[in-house]
Amino acid sequence: MEIDKAIRECEDSRLKTKYSNAIYVIKRALALYSIQEVALSFNGGKDSTVLLHLLRAGYFLHRAEESCSKDVVDGENTFPIRTIYFESASAFPEINSFTYETAATYNLQMDIIRLDFKSGLEALLKANPIRAIFLGVRIGDPTAVGQEQFSPSSPGWPAFMRVNPILDWSYRDVWAFLLVCKVRYCSLYDQGYTSIGSIHDTVPNALLCISNSNNSEEKFKPAYLLPDGRLERAGRAKNQLSSISNGFKDLNSDCVLTASVIAVGDEILFGTVEDKLRSFLCRKLHSIGWAVSLLAVTRNDIDSVAEEVERRKSTDDMVFIYGGVGPLHSDVTVAGVAKALGVRLAPDEEFEEHLRHLIGEKCTGDKNEMAQLPEGITELLHHEQLPVPLIKCGNVIILTATNVAELDLQWDCLIESAKSNGDLVLMAPFVSKSLATTLSDVEIAQPLSKLCLQYPDMNIGGYRGSRKGPLIIRFEGKDPTRIEAASQSMCQNFYSGAFSQIE
């Protein structure tokens, strides 16, 4: 088979390792599921093109092993794995053309879906016995949040296994494969596009622009010449709010994304320092429509940090961590994040250059350890107001703030960056209403419980500032109309004047 032969004969040891790992995942999936039970999600992009050819090679090797023969399907042009293509009116014509040409070349059994992703999948899986879908998701993609190489679909979606053979591949690995194997890819990548979405949010990557003194039409170098793969999505502008699930992108402004907030510091656990950043960060997250699922404090210990991040990175859409960033022996946050994500620390020349500008000649000896970042998965979030960029590793953002003023600046820069680069999905903000009452907890308990069942999309709770003070009932959600209706319903259960609104 030409793909397997090309990889075996190349001199790129890293690519050979990535290929072997991906083929292992594919053969494992084909051993667990029959051909009729698996499908490939293909969208015409570079990642799914890599996945298609990996599957071709994996299927060939799997069949060869089953029959103990080397020439089982060699030379055949058939590919029996069902292929799913979500056709969209906002897709580039070049993507559609490449997809249909590829389908014809490799005789793909292609199901074309023109519904939204979730509805289309539900209809497809209902009509076919598909149990697993191969996805071209890579670490660092928004859709990679919380996924492993084998990940069951999320609650609320039709049941299937997400199989991610290239989850640990980098931008460099993708292009190394395509060029070594000499397979066709969409022509847009030769025009400077490095990450292709819809026609509404994708432009050529400015980092590949060829300067032209004649003021003629701009020209761009091909995508594989991008020097820094971390800037792959620099040509993507987020004009719409999007939520991520199951490795597919689905527009849904009503969904709620969750974040966990982790503070690192023995001084917080000892009570020496009062941590004011957590409540500030919670308010900021609520202001962009994110729910906070956990506030945690962990020790200045690599294993403790790694364990906490490991737990939260798979259950939440984003993890924010702060404290323990620097050159001291107790500054273990970055090392803990690297361990949680299963990568080593490696020097980052760009980050070290920022440090040198910040601390000058002091950046020597042990200080250089500050420039070691999680290898292969680190994205530096730049902003002109930040002396050193923020660090993003997958769905983990490392904040360097030590006080509220610094955090306020870093947050504003992060939000501004999110509006142009999509580093953080901005949703409709949470709104709230609070009522105060002198009624007792016993009187209020049952009506409040019924109200929670009636409004499951809302956070309804009660608290007291002091044991003898008034009981505060708080309604929080994203729909002001429903919040008003819930509060009015609460008031109707009691006599007039039992509640007063708190501004």
Coordinates of C-alpha atoms in Angstrom, one line a residue:
M1 CA 0.0 0.0 0.0
E2 CA 1.5 3.3 -1.1
I3 CA 0.9 5.2 2.1
D4 CA 2.5 2.6 4.4
K5 CA 5.5 2.3 2.0
A6 CA 6.0 6.1 1.8
I7 CA 6.2 6.4 5.6
R8 CA 8.4 3.3 6.1
E9 CA 10.9 4.7 3.5
C10 CA 11.0 8.3 4.8
E11 CA 13.7 9.5 7.2
D12 CA 11.4 11.4 9.5
S13 CA 11.5 9.4 12.8
R14 CA 8.9 11.6 14.5
L15 CA 6.4 11.1 11.6
K16 CA 7.0 7.4 11.7
T17 CA 6.2 7.3 15.4
K18 CA 3.0 9.4 15.0
Y19 CA 2.0 7.2 12.0
S20 CA 2.5 4.0 14.0
N21 CA 0.5 5.3 16.9
A22 CA -2.4 6.4 14.7
I23 CA -2.4 3.1 12.8
Y24 CA -2.5 1.3 16.2
V25 CA -5.6 3.3 17.2
I26 CA -7.3 2.5 13.8
K27 CA -6.5 -1.2 13.9
R28 CA -7.8 -1.3 17.5
A29 CA -11.1 0.3 16.4
L30 CA -11.4 -2.1 13.4
A31 CA -10.9 -5.0 15.8
L32 CA -13.6 -3.7 18.2
Y33 CA -16.2 -2.8 15.5
S34 CA -17.2 -4.3 12.2
I35 CA -16.8 -2.3 8.9
Q36 CA -20.5 -1.7 8.9
E37 CA -20.3 -0.2 12.4
V38 CA -17.7 2.5 11.7
A39 CA -17.7 5.7 9.7
L40 CA -15.4 8.6 8.8
S41 CA -16.3 12.2 9.3
F42 CA -14.7 14.0 6.3
N43 CA -14.8 17.7 5.7
G44 CA -12.2 18.3 3.0
G45 CA -9.7 19.9 5.3
K46 CA -6.1 18.9 5.8
D47 CA -6.7 17.0 9.0
S48 CA -9.5 14.9 7.6
T49 CA -7.5 14.3 4.5
V50 CA -4.7 12.9 6.6
L51 CA -7.2 10.8 8.5
L52 CA -8.7 9.4 5.2
H53 CA -5.3 8.2 4.1
L54 CA -4.4 6.8 7.5
L55 CA -7.7 4.9 7.4
R56 CA -6.9 3.5 4.0
A57 CA -3.5 2.3 5.3
G58 CA -5.0 1.1 8.5
Y59 CA -7.7 -0.9 6.8
F60 CA -5.2 -2.5 4.4
L61 CA -2.9 -3.5 7.3
H62 CA -5.8 -4.8 9.4
R63 CA -7.0 -6.9 6.5
A64 CA -3.5 -8.2 5.8
E65 CA -3.1 -9.2 9.4
E66 CA -6.5 -11.0 9.4
S67 CA -5.6 -13.1 6.4
C68 CA -1.8 -13.4 7.1
S69 CA -1.3 -12.1 3.5
K70 CA 0.7 -9.1 2.2
D71 CA -1.3 -8.6 -1.0
V72 CA -4.9 -8.8 0.3
V73 CA -6.1 -5.4 -0.9
D74 CA -2.9 -3.9 -2.3
G75 CA -3.6 -2.1 -5.4
E76 CA -7.3 -2.0 -4.9
N77 CA -9.1 1.3 -5.1
T78 CA -12.0 0.4 -2.8
F79 CA -12.6 2.0 0.6
P80 CA -15.5 0.3 2.4
I81 CA -15.7 2.6 5.4
R82 CA -18.8 4.8 5.3
T83 CA -17.9 8.5 4.9
I84 CA -20.0 11.4 6.3
Y85 CA -19.9 14.8 4.8
F86 CA -21.8 17.7 6.3
E87 CA -22.4 20.0 3.3
S88 CA -22.9 23.6 4.1
A89 CA -23.9 26.6 2.0
S90 CA -21.1 28.6 3.7
A91 CA -18.4 26.2 2.7
F92 CA -15.7 27.2 0.2
P93 CA -16.4 26.0 -3.3
E94 CA -12.9 24.6 -3.4
I95 CA -13.7 22.4 -0.3
N96 CA -16.8 21.0 -1.9
S97 CA -15.0 20.3 -5.2
F98 CA -12.1 18.6 -3.4
T99 CA -14.5 16.5 -1.3
Y100 CA -16.5 15.2 -4.3
E101 CA -13.3 14.6 -6.3
T102 CA -11.8 12.7 -3.4
A103 CA -15.0 10.6 -3.1
A104 CA -14.8 9.7 -6.7
T105 CA -11.1 8.9 -6.7
Y106 CA -11.3 6.5 -3.7
N107 CA -14.9 5.2 -4.3
L108 CA -16.1 6.6 -0.9
Q109 CA -19.5 5.5 0.3
M110 CA -20.4 9.1 1.1
D111 CA -23.5 10.1 3.1
I112 CA -24.1 13.8 2.4
I113 CA -25.9 15.5 5.3
R114 CA -27.5 19.0 4.8
L115 CA -29.0 19.2 8.3
D116 CA -27.3 20.6 11.4
F117 CA -24.7 18.3 12.8
K118 CA -26.8 16.9 15.7
S119 CA -29.9 16.3 13.7
G120 CA -28.0 14.9 10.8
L121 CA -26.1 12.5 13.0
E122 CA -29.3 11.4 14.8
A123 CA -30.9 10.6 11.4
L124 CA -27.9 8.8 10.1
L125 CA -27.3 6.7 13.2
K126 CA -30.9 5.8 13.4
A127 CA -30.8 4.4 9.8
N128 CA -27.4 2.7 10.1
P129 CA -25.7 0.5 12.7
I130 CA -22.9 3.0 13.2
R131 CA -21.2 2.6 16.6
A132 CA -17.9 4.5 16.1
I133 CA -16.9 7.6 14.1
F134 CA -13.3 8.4 13.1
L135 CA -12.6 12.2 13.6
G136 CA -9.7 14.3 12.5
V137 CA -9.5 16.1 15.9
R138 CA -6.0 17.3 17.0
I139 CA -4.9 18.5 20.4
G140 CA -5.2 22.3 20.5
D141 CA -8.4 22.2 18.4
P142 CA -11.4 23.7 20.2
T143 CA -13.1 20.4 19.6
A144 CA -10.4 18.5 21.4
V145 CA -11.5 19.6 24.8
G146 CA -11.8 16.7 27.2
Q147 CA -11.3 14.0 24.4
E148 CA -9.1 11.0 24.4
Q149 CA -8.3 8.7 21.5
F150 CA -11.5 6.8 22.3
S151 CA -14.2 9.0 23.8
P152 CA -17.9 8.3 24.1
S153 CA -20.2 10.9 22.7
S154 CA -21.4 13.6 25.1
P155 CA -24.7 13.5 27.0
G156 CA -27.6 14.6 24.8
W157 CA -26.0 13.4 21.6
P158 CA -26.7 10.1 19.8
A159 CA -24.6 7.4 21.3
F160 CA -21.4 6.5 19.4
M161 CA -17.7 6.2 20.1
R162 CA -15.4 9.1 18.9
V163 CA -12.2 7.7 17.6
N164 CA -9.3 10.2 17.3
P165 CA -6.2 8.6 15.7
I166 CA -4.4 12.0 15.2
L167 CA -5.3 13.6 18.5
D168 CA -1.6 14.0 19.4
W169 CA -0.5 15.3 16.0
S170 CA 0.8 18.8 15.5
Y171 CA 0.4 21.1 12.5
R172 CA 3.9 20.2 11.5
D173 CA 3.0 16.4 11.7
V174 CA 0.0 16.9 9.4
W175 CA 2.0 18.6 6.7
A176 CA 4.9 16.2 7.0
F177 CA 2.5 13.4 6.3
L178 CA 0.8 15.1 3.3
L179 CA 4.1 16.0 1.7
V180 CA 5.9 12.7 2.4
C181 CA 2.9 10.7 1.1
K182 CA 2.4 13.1 -1.9
V183 CA -1.4 12.9 -1.6
R184 CA -3.7 15.6 -3.0
Y185 CA -5.2 18.2 -0.6
C186 CA -7.5 21.2 -1.0
S187 CA -6.0 23.9 -3.3
L188 CA -6.8 26.6 -0.7
Y189 CA -3.8 25.5 1.3
D190 CA -1.5 26.5 -1.5
Q191 CA -3.1 30.0 -1.4
G192 CA -2.1 30.8 2.2
Y193 CA -5.1 29.3 4.1
T194 CA -3.8 27.4 7.1
S195 CA -7.1 26.6 8.9
I196 CA -10.3 26.5 6.9
G197 CA -13.8 27.2 8.3
S198 CA -16.6 28.9 6.5
I199 CA -16.4 31.6 3.8
H200 CA -17.6 34.1 6.5
D201 CA -14.8 33.6 9.0
T202 CA -11.7 32.4 7.0
V203 CA -9.0 34.4 5.3
P204 CA -5.4 33.6 4.2
N205 CA -3.0 33.6 7.1
A206 CA -1.3 37.1 7.0
L207 CA 1.9 35.5 8.3
L208 CA 2.3 33.8 4.9
C209 CA 1.8 37.0 2.9
I210 CA 4.5 37.8 0.3
S211 CA 5.4 41.5 0.3
N212 CA 4.7 43.1 -3.0
S213 CA 6.0 46.6 -3.8
N214 CA 3.8 47.0 -6.9
N215 CA 0.6 47.3 -4.9
S216 CA -0.9 44.4 -7.0
E217 CA -3.0 41.6 -5.6
E218 CA -1.6 40.0 -2.5
K219 CA 0.1 36.7 -2.8
F220 CA 0.7 34.1 -0.1
K221 CA 3.0 31.2 0.5
P222 CA 1.5 27.7 0.9
A223 CA 0.3 26.6 4.3
Y224 CA 3.1 24.1 4.9
L225 CA 5.6 27.0 5.0
L226 CA 4.0 28.5 8.2
P227 CA 7.0 28.7 10.6
D228 CA 5.0 28.4 13.8
G229 CA 2.2 25.8 13.9
R230 CA 0.7 27.5 17.0
L231 CA -0.4 30.3 14.7
E232 CA -2.4 27.9 12.5
R233 CA -5.7 29.6 13.3
A234 CA -4.4 33.2 12.7
G235 CA -6.6 33.4 9.6
R236 CA -9.8 32.5 11.5
A237 CA -12.1 35.3 12.7
K238 CA -14.8 34.3 15.1
N239 CA -17.9 36.2 13.9
Q240 CA -20.4 33.9 15.6
L241 CA -20.8 32.4 19.0
S242 CA -20.1 28.7 18.8
S243 CA -20.2 25.8 21.2
I244 CA -18.2 22.6 20.8
S245 CA -19.3 19.0 21.3
N246 CA -18.4 15.6 20.0
G247 CA -15.7 16.9 17.7
F248 CA -18.3 18.7 15.6
K249 CA -19.0 22.5 15.8
D250 CA -22.6 23.3 16.4
L251 CA -24.0 26.9 16.7
N252 CA -26.1 27.2 19.8
S253 CA -26.3 30.4 21.7
D254 CA -28.3 28.9 24.6
C255 CA -25.7 26.4 25.7
V256 CA -23.6 26.8 28.9
L257 CA -19.9 26.1 28.9
T258 CA -18.2 25.3 32.1
A259 CA -14.9 26.3 33.6
S260 CA -13.0 25.3 36.7
V261 CA -10.7 27.7 38.6
I262 CA -7.6 26.3 40.3
A263 CA -5.3 28.3 42.6
V264 CA -1.8 27.0 43.5
G265 CA -0.3 28.1 46.8
D266 CA 0.6 26.7 50.2
E267 CA 0.2 30.2 51.6
I268 CA -3.5 30.1 50.7
L269 CA -4.0 26.7 52.3
F270 CA -2.2 27.9 55.5
G271 CA -4.4 31.0 55.6
T272 CA -1.4 33.3 55.3
V273 CA -2.8 35.0 52.1
E274 CA -6.4 35.8 51.3
D275 CA -7.2 34.7 47.8
K276 CA -9.3 37.5 46.2
L277 CA -8.7 36.3 42.6
R278 CA -11.2 33.4 42.6
S279 CA -14.4 35.5 43.2
F280 CA -13.1 38.1 40.7
L281 CA -12.6 35.4 38.1
C282 CA -16.0 33.8 38.7
R283 CA -17.7 37.2 38.1
K284 CA -15.7 37.6 34.9
L285 CA -16.6 34.2 33.6
H286 CA -20.3 34.7 34.3
S287 CA -20.1 38.0 32.4
I288 CA -19.3 36.0 29.2
G289 CA -21.9 33.3 29.9
W290 CA -19.6 30.6 31.4
A291 CA -20.6 28.6 34.5
V292 CA -18.0 27.8 37.1
S293 CA -18.2 24.2 38.2
L294 CA -15.3 24.1 40.7
L295 CA -13.1 26.4 42.8
A296 CA -10.0 24.6 44.1
V297 CA -6.8 25.3 45.9
T298 CA -3.9 22.9 45.6
R299 CA -0.4 22.7 47.2
N300 CA 2.8 23.8 45.6
D301 CA 3.6 20.3 44.4
I302 CA 3.8 19.1 40.8
D303 CA 1.8 15.9 41.5
S304 CA -0.9 17.8 43.3
V305 CA -1.2 20.3 40.5
A306 CA -1.2 17.6 37.8
E307 CA -3.9 15.5 39.6
E308 CA -6.2 18.5 39.9
V309 CA -5.7 19.6 36.3
E310 CA -6.1 16.0 35.1
R311 CA -9.5 15.7 36.8
R312 CA -10.8 19.0 35.5
K313 CA -9.5 19.2 31.9
S314 CA -11.8 16.3 30.9
T315 CA -14.9 17.4 32.7
D316 CA -14.8 21.2 32.0
D317 CA -14.6 23.1 28.7
M318 CA -11.8 25.3 30.1
V319 CA -9.5 25.3 33.1
F320 CA -8.0 28.5 34.6
I321 CA -5.0 28.1 36.9
Y322 CA -2.9 30.8 38.6
G323 CA -0.2 31.0 41.3
G324 CA 3.1 29.1 41.3
V325 CA 4.4 30.6 38.1
G326 CA 8.1 31.8 38.3
P327 CA 11.7 30.7 39.0
L328 CA 11.3 29.7 42.7
H329 CA 11.4 26.0 43.7
S330 CA 7.7 26.4 44.8
D331 CA 6.6 27.6 41.3
V332 CA 5.4 24.3 39.9
T333 CA 2.3 25.2 38.0
V334 CA 3.7 24.9 34.5
A335 CA 5.4 21.6 35.3
G336 CA 2.1 20.3 36.8
V337 CA 0.1 21.3 33.7
A338 CA 2.7 19.5 31.5
K339 CA 2.4 16.4 33.5
A340 CA -1.4 16.4 33.5
L341 CA -1.3 16.7 29.7
G342 CA 1.3 14.0 29.3
V343 CA 4.0 16.0 27.7
R344 CA 7.5 17.2 28.8
L345 CA 8.7 20.7 29.4
A346 CA 10.9 22.1 26.6
P347 CA 12.6 25.5 26.0
D348 CA 10.5 27.9 24.1
E349 CA 12.7 30.4 22.2
E350 CA 9.9 32.9 21.6
F351 CA 8.8 32.9 25.3
E352 CA 12.4 33.3 26.4
E353 CA 12.8 36.3 24.2
H354 CA 9.8 37.9 26.0
L355 CA 11.3 37.2 29.3
R356 CA 14.6 38.7 28.3
H357 CA 12.8 41.9 27.3
L358 CA 11.1 41.9 30.7
I359 CA 13.9 41.1 33.1
G360 CA 17.0 41.8 31.0
E361 CA 20.3 40.4 32.1
K362 CA 18.7 38.7 35.1
C363 CA 17.4 36.1 32.7
T364 CA 20.4 33.8 33.3
G365 CA 21.0 30.5 35.1
D366 CA 18.0 29.1 36.8
K367 CA 15.8 31.9 35.4
N368 CA 15.9 30.3 32.0
E369 CA 13.8 27.5 33.4
M370 CA 10.9 30.0 33.3
A371 CA 11.1 29.7 29.5
Q372 CA 10.3 25.9 29.5
L373 CA 6.8 25.3 28.5
P374 CA 4.7 22.1 27.8
E375 CA 6.1 20.8 24.5
G376 CA 4.0 20.7 21.4
I377 CA 0.7 21.9 22.9
T378 CA 1.5 25.4 24.1
E379 CA -0.1 28.4 22.4
L380 CA 1.1 31.9 23.4
L381 CA -1.7 34.5 23.6
H382 CA -0.2 37.8 22.6
H383 CA -1.5 41.3 23.4
E384 CA 0.4 44.6 23.2
Q385 CA -0.5 45.5 26.8
L386 CA 1.0 42.3 28.2
P387 CA 4.8 42.3 28.7
V388 CA 4.7 38.5 28.5
P389 CA 2.0 36.5 26.6
L390 CA -0.5 34.3 28.4
I391 CA 0.0 30.6 28.2
K392 CA -2.7 28.3 26.8
C393 CA -2.2 24.5 26.7
G394 CA -5.1 22.7 25.2
N395 CA -8.1 23.8 27.3
V396 CA -5.9 25.0 30.2
I397 CA -5.1 28.7 30.5
I398 CA -2.2 29.7 32.9
L399 CA -2.6 33.2 34.4
T400 CA 0.4 35.0 35.9
A401 CA -1.6 37.5 37.9
T402 CA -0.8 38.0 41.6
N403 CA -3.5 40.6 42.4
V404 CA -6.9 41.7 41.1
A405 CA -5.5 44.7 39.1
E406 CA -3.2 42.4 37.2
L407 CA -5.9 39.8 36.6
D408 CA -8.3 42.5 35.4
L409 CA -5.7 43.5 32.7
Q410 CA -5.0 40.0 31.7
W411 CA -8.7 39.2 31.5
D412 CA -9.4 42.2 29.3
C413 CA -6.5 41.2 27.0
L414 CA -7.8 37.7 26.8
I415 CA -11.4 38.8 25.9
E416 CA -10.0 41.2 23.2
S417 CA -8.0 38.4 21.8
A418 CA -11.0 36.0 21.9
K419 CA -13.0 38.4 19.7
S420 CA -10.5 38.1 16.9
N421 CA -8.8 34.8 17.4
G422 CA -11.5 32.6 19.2
D423 CA -9.2 31.7 22.1
L424 CA -12.3 31.8 24.4
V425 CA -15.9 31.4 23.3
L426 CA -18.0 34.4 24.3
M427 CA -21.6 33.5 25.2
A428 CA -24.6 35.5 26.3
P429 CA -23.9 36.7 29.9
F430 CA -25.6 35.4 33.0
V431 CA -28.2 37.8 34.5
S432 CA -29.6 37.6 38.0
K433 CA -32.2 38.9 40.3
S434 CA -32.2 38.7 44.1
L435 CA -35.1 38.9 46.6
A436 CA -34.8 39.4 50.4
T437 CA -37.4 38.0 52.8
T438 CA -37.8 37.6 56.6
L439 CA -39.6 34.2 56.0
S440 CA -37.9 31.3 57.7
D441 CA -35.9 28.6 55.8
V442 CA -38.6 26.0 56.7
E443 CA -41.4 28.2 55.2
I444 CA -39.4 28.8 52.0
A445 CA -37.9 25.3 51.4
Q446 CA -40.8 23.5 49.7
P447 CA -41.9 26.3 47.3
L448 CA -38.2 26.8 46.4
S449 CA -37.7 23.1 45.6
K450 CA -40.8 23.1 43.4
L451 CA -39.5 26.2 41.6
C452 CA -36.1 24.5 40.9
L453 CA -38.0 21.7 39.2
Q454 CA -40.1 24.1 37.2
Y455 CA -37.0 26.1 36.0
P456 CA -34.2 23.5 35.4
D457 CA -32.3 25.9 33.2
M458 CA -31.9 28.4 36.1
N459 CA -29.7 28.5 39.2
I460 CA -32.0 29.2 42.1
G461 CA -30.6 29.3 45.7
G462 CA -30.8 30.9 49.0
Y463 CA -28.2 32.2 51.5
R464 CA -27.9 34.5 54.5
G465 CA -25.3 37.2 55.2
S466 CA -25.8 36.4 58.9
R467 CA -27.9 33.9 60.8
K468 CA -30.3 36.6 62.0
G469 CA -30.3 38.6 58.8
P470 CA -32.8 38.3 55.9
L471 CA -32.8 35.3 53.7
I472 CA -31.6 36.2 50.1
I473 CA -33.2 34.2 47.2
R474 CA -31.1 34.5 44.1
F475 CA -32.2 33.7 40.5
E476 CA -29.5 33.4 37.9
G477 CA -29.7 32.4 34.2
K478 CA -29.4 33.6 30.7
D479 CA -33.1 34.5 30.0
P480 CA -34.2 37.7 31.8
T481 CA -37.9 36.9 31.0
R482 CA -37.7 33.5 32.7
I483 CA -35.9 35.0 35.7
E484 CA -38.7 37.5 36.1
A485 CA -41.3 34.8 35.7
A486 CA -39.6 32.6 38.3
S487 CA -39.3 35.4 40.9
Q488 CA -42.9 36.4 40.4
S489 CA -44.0 32.8 40.8
M490 CA -42.1 32.7 44.1
C491 CA -43.8 35.8 45.4
Q492 CA -47.2 34.5 44.5
N493 CA -46.8 31.7 47.0
F494 CA -46.8 34.1 49.9
Y495 CA -48.5 37.2 51.2
S496 CA -47.9 40.6 49.6
G497 CA -44.8 42.3 50.9
A498 CA -43.1 39.0 51.9
F499 CA -40.2 39.8 49.5
S500 CA -38.3 42.9 48.5
Q501 CA -36.0 43.2 45.6
I502 CA -32.3 43.8 46.1
E503 CA -30.5 46.0 43.6

